[in-house]
Short mmCIF file of C-alpha atoms in Angstrom, two decimals:
data_model
loop_
_atom_site.label_atom_id
_atom_site.label_comp_id
_atom_site.label_asym_id
_atom_site.label_seq_id
_atom_site.Cartn_x
_atom_site.Cartn_y
_atom_site.Cartn_z
CA UNK O 234 74.90 158.60 24.16
CA UNK O 235 75.08 154.70 23.83
CA UNK O 236 72.20 152.15 24.63
CA UNK O 237 71.60 150.89 28.27
CA UNK O 238 70.74 147.99 30.46
CA UNK O 239 68.97 149.81 33.31
CA UNK O 240 69.21 146.58 34.71
CA UNK O 241 72.47 146.26 34.58
CA UNK O 242 73.02 150.05 36.86
CA UNK O 243 73.89 149.99 40.56
CA UNK O 244 71.09 151.75 42.50
CA UNK O 245 73.07 154.85 42.47
CA UNK O 246 73.76 154.99 39.25
CA UNK O 247 69.68 154.20 38.16
CA UNK O 248 69.23 157.40 40.45
CA UNK O 249 71.79 159.17 38.80
CA UNK O 250 69.97 158.65 35.97
CA UNK O 251 66.51 159.51 37.24
CA UNK O 252 67.43 162.30 38.33
CA UNK O 253 68.51 163.87 34.98
CA UNK O 254 65.74 164.70 33.30
CA UNK O 255 62.30 165.96 34.05
CA UNK O 256 60.07 164.85 31.01
CA UNK O 257 59.44 161.73 28.81
CA UNK O 258 57.76 161.17 25.56
CA UNK O 259 56.80 156.88 25.28
CA UNK O 260 54.94 155.82 21.73
CA UNK O 261 52.27 154.39 22.78
CA UNK O 262 51.07 151.44 20.67
CA UNK O 263 53.29 148.15 20.21
CA UNK O 264 55.52 149.88 23.08
CA UNK O 265 52.35 150.48 25.59
CA UNK O 266 49.74 148.38 24.98
CA UNK O 267 49.45 146.10 22.10
CA UNK O 268 45.36 146.69 21.11
CA UNK O 269 42.88 147.04 23.72
CA UNK O 270 45.88 145.19 26.32
CA UNK O 271 48.39 146.61 28.69
CA UNK O 272 51.90 144.92 28.13
CA UNK O 273 53.65 143.76 31.86
CA UNK O 274 54.84 146.28 33.82
CA UNK O 275 54.07 149.41 31.21
CA UNK O 276 51.37 151.50 32.76
CA UNK O 277 53.17 151.09 36.47
CA UNK O 278 56.24 152.65 35.45
CA UNK O 279 54.61 155.59 33.83
CA UNK O 280 52.64 156.43 36.62
CA UNK O 281 55.85 155.69 38.51
CA UNK O 282 57.57 158.29 36.46
CA UNK O 283 54.35 160.86 37.19
CA UNK O 284 54.96 159.90 40.78
CA UNK O 285 58.46 161.12 40.86
CA UNK O 286 57.69 164.87 39.69
CA UNK O 287 58.09 163.55 36.09
CA UNK O 288 55.97 165.23 32.91
CA UNK O 289 54.74 162.13 30.66
CA UNK O 290 53.51 162.60 26.76
CA UNK O 291 51.59 159.77 25.58
CA UNK O 292 52.97 160.26 22.16
CA UNK O 293 51.67 158.31 19.03
CA UNK O 294 50.52 157.99 15.46
CA UNK O 295 47.42 156.47 15.75
CA UNK O 296 45.07 159.53 14.18
CA UNK O 297 41.51 156.72 14.51
CA UNK O 298 41.40 157.90 17.60
CA UNK O 299 40.76 161.58 19.59
CA UNK O 300 42.51 162.76 22.37
CA UNK O 301 39.85 161.97 24.88
CA UNK O 302 39.43 158.30 23.09
CA UNK O 303 42.61 158.24 24.32
CA UNK O 304 42.74 159.18 27.82
CA UNK O 305 39.40 156.64 27.96
CA UNK O 306 41.41 153.39 27.03
CA UNK O 307 44.58 154.94 29.39
CA UNK O 308 42.17 154.90 32.34
CA UNK O 309 40.86 151.46 31.41
CA UNK O 310 44.60 150.08 30.82
CA UNK O 311 45.23 151.53 34.73
CA UNK O 312 47.43 155.14 32.99
CA UNK O 313 47.30 158.13 34.77
CA UNK O 314 46.75 161.21 32.32
CA UNK O 315 44.63 163.52 31.19
CA UNK O 316 43.58 165.20 27.66
CA UNK O 317 46.44 167.95 28.31
CA UNK O 318 49.36 164.37 27.62
CA UNK O 319 48.26 162.45 24.52
CA UNK O 320 50.10 163.95 21.66
CA UNK O 321 48.67 162.79 18.64
CA UNK O 322 48.79 163.61 14.97
CA UNK O 323 45.43 163.86 14.43
CA UNK O 324 44.94 166.23 17.45
CA UNK O 325 48.68 167.67 16.05
CA UNK O 326 47.21 168.26 12.81
CA UNK O 327 44.62 170.63 13.26
CA UNK O 328 47.15 172.69 15.60
CA UNK O 329 48.27 173.28 12.95
CA UNK O 330 46.32 174.22 10.61
CA UNK O 331 44.23 176.31 12.62
CA UNK O 332 47.63 177.64 13.64
CA UNK O 333 48.12 178.36 9.77
CA UNK O 334 44.67 180.33 9.63
CA UNK O 335 43.03 177.62 7.76
CA UNK O 336 39.61 179.17 7.00
CA UNK O 337 38.59 176.26 3.80
CA UNK O 338 38.24 172.23 3.70
CA UNK O 339 40.13 169.27 4.54
CA UNK O 340 39.15 166.09 2.58
CA UNK O 341 40.32 163.40 4.54
CA UNK O 342 40.99 160.42 3.21
CA UNK O 343 41.31 159.42 7.59
CA UNK O 344 39.20 157.81 10.71
CA UNK O 345 36.60 159.38 13.06
CA UNK O 346 39.74 161.05 14.81
CA UNK O 347 40.66 163.04 12.05
CA UNK O 348 37.31 164.23 11.81
CA UNK O 349 36.73 164.95 15.75
CA UNK O 350 40.03 167.18 16.30
CA UNK O 351 39.02 168.92 12.81
CA UNK O 352 36.21 170.22 14.91
CA UNK O 353 36.88 170.67 18.30
CA UNK O 354 38.30 173.62 16.48
CA UNK O 355 36.03 174.33 14.10
CA UNK O 356 37.37 173.00 10.64
CA UNK O 357 35.18 171.93 8.30
CA UNK O 358 35.58 168.34 6.23
CA UNK O 359 34.16 165.44 3.90
CA UNK O 360 36.05 163.02 3.43
CA UNK O 361 35.74 160.59 5.68
CA UNK O 362 33.62 156.84 5.75
CA UNK O 363 32.70 154.81 2.81
CA UNK O 364 32.99 156.51 -0.98
CA UNK O 365 31.78 153.78 -3.65
CA UNK O 366 32.63 154.19 -6.95
CA UNK O 367 29.15 153.71 -9.01
CA UNK O 368 29.83 153.79 -12.05
CA UNK O 369 33.14 153.53 -14.63
CA UNK O 370 36.49 155.33 -14.51
CA UNK O 371 35.18 157.19 -17.77
CA UNK O 372 31.97 158.51 -17.21
CA UNK O 373 33.33 159.17 -13.16
CA UNK O 374 35.72 161.47 -14.32
CA UNK O 375 33.58 163.39 -17.48
CA UNK O 376 30.20 163.91 -14.62
CA UNK O 377 30.23 162.18 -11.85
CA UNK O 378 33.06 163.51 -10.60
CA UNK O 379 32.96 166.56 -8.74
CA UNK O 380 35.19 168.55 -6.59
CA UNK O 381 34.21 170.78 -3.69
CA UNK O 382 36.35 174.49 -5.07
CA UNK O 383 36.37 174.83 -0.45
CA UNK O 384 38.53 172.45 0.06
CA UNK O 385 42.21 173.65 0.71
CA UNK O 386 43.71 170.49 2.65
CA UNK O 387 44.30 166.83 2.10
CA UNK O 388 45.05 164.97 4.37
CA UNK O 389 45.88 161.31 4.79
CA UNK O 390 45.54 158.25 7.90
CA UNK O 391 44.55 155.40 8.30
CA UNK O 392 41.44 154.77 6.49
CA UNK O 393 39.55 151.77 6.28
CA UNK O 394 37.92 152.89 3.17
CA UNK O 395 40.18 153.83 0.91
CA UNK O 396 39.43 152.37 -2.79
CA UNK O 397 40.32 154.09 -6.15
CA UNK O 398 38.05 157.08 -6.06
CA UNK O 399 39.31 158.89 -2.56
CA UNK O 400 42.92 158.13 -4.47
CA UNK O 401 41.16 160.13 -7.12
CA UNK O 402 39.91 163.48 -5.07
CA UNK O 403 43.12 163.21 -3.50
CA UNK O 404 45.56 163.26 -6.22
CA UNK O 405 42.64 165.75 -7.77
CA UNK O 406 42.47 167.99 -4.85
CA UNK O 407 46.28 167.72 -3.70
CA UNK O 408 47.77 168.72 -7.69
CA UNK O 409 46.81 172.29 -7.10
CA UNK O 410 49.79 173.94 -5.70
CA UNK O 411 48.19 176.09 -2.84
CA UNK O 412 46.82 172.49 -1.25
CA UNK O 413 48.19 171.65 2.14
CA UNK O 414 48.81 168.03 2.29
CA UNK O 415 49.79 166.94 5.46
CA UNK O 416 50.67 163.01 6.95
CA UNK O 417 49.57 161.49 9.87
CA UNK O 418 51.57 159.00 9.77
CA UNK O 419 53.97 156.58 7.32
CA UNK O 420 53.49 152.95 8.98
CA UNK O 421 54.26 150.80 6.08
CA UNK O 422 52.11 149.02 8.69
CA UNK O 423 49.90 147.74 11.26
CA UNK O 424 51.99 145.49 14.26
CA UNK O 425 49.30 141.75 13.66
CA UNK O 426 48.91 139.02 15.90
CA UNK O 427 47.95 137.06 12.89
CA UNK O 428 50.31 135.17 10.28
CA UNK O 429 50.66 135.90 6.32
CA UNK O 430 48.80 138.68 7.01
CA UNK O 431 49.27 141.92 6.38
CA UNK O 432 47.36 145.27 7.05
CA UNK O 433 48.80 148.90 5.34
CA UNK O 434 48.98 151.23 8.13
CA UNK O 435 48.32 153.87 5.45
#
């Protein structure tokens, strides 16, 4: 089916369209809200779908928050939702590893949202937060860098503290063919209002 401008439909055609589906999957950042501001009409639209009996799911590849934090944001912006209706990559990463029976540690190149969702399913982790380079590369490689032998997966998302050392650790862990690698998003950049400023999405 090709894209259709809903404003061009008659009332009868619009009713037929709305009756043709029972579930709505909607992206969040840049679709329902920008930063902490809801996009005009978005909350009313999704709440109306729920009122009509549709199942509504908020789908996001933003791994910086937990589902509880997304629910709090939705409530603040006027969206009626529950934790079970939030599908975030931090949560889905934790579910995936739990379903695999994963019992090792995860090295995270990412934010606290991933860590909290992993903790919620009992998965140990390391790597969140600053990890400064305190020596030269030669010393780092020969004596200072200690890899944790219990790490069995690397999860990558948005990391405000990303640096060469974290990249080196992640590459070293994933050099083991048995190490699982998960990327929580493929965004090249975040949508920003600031002119000439590029904020890498990963």
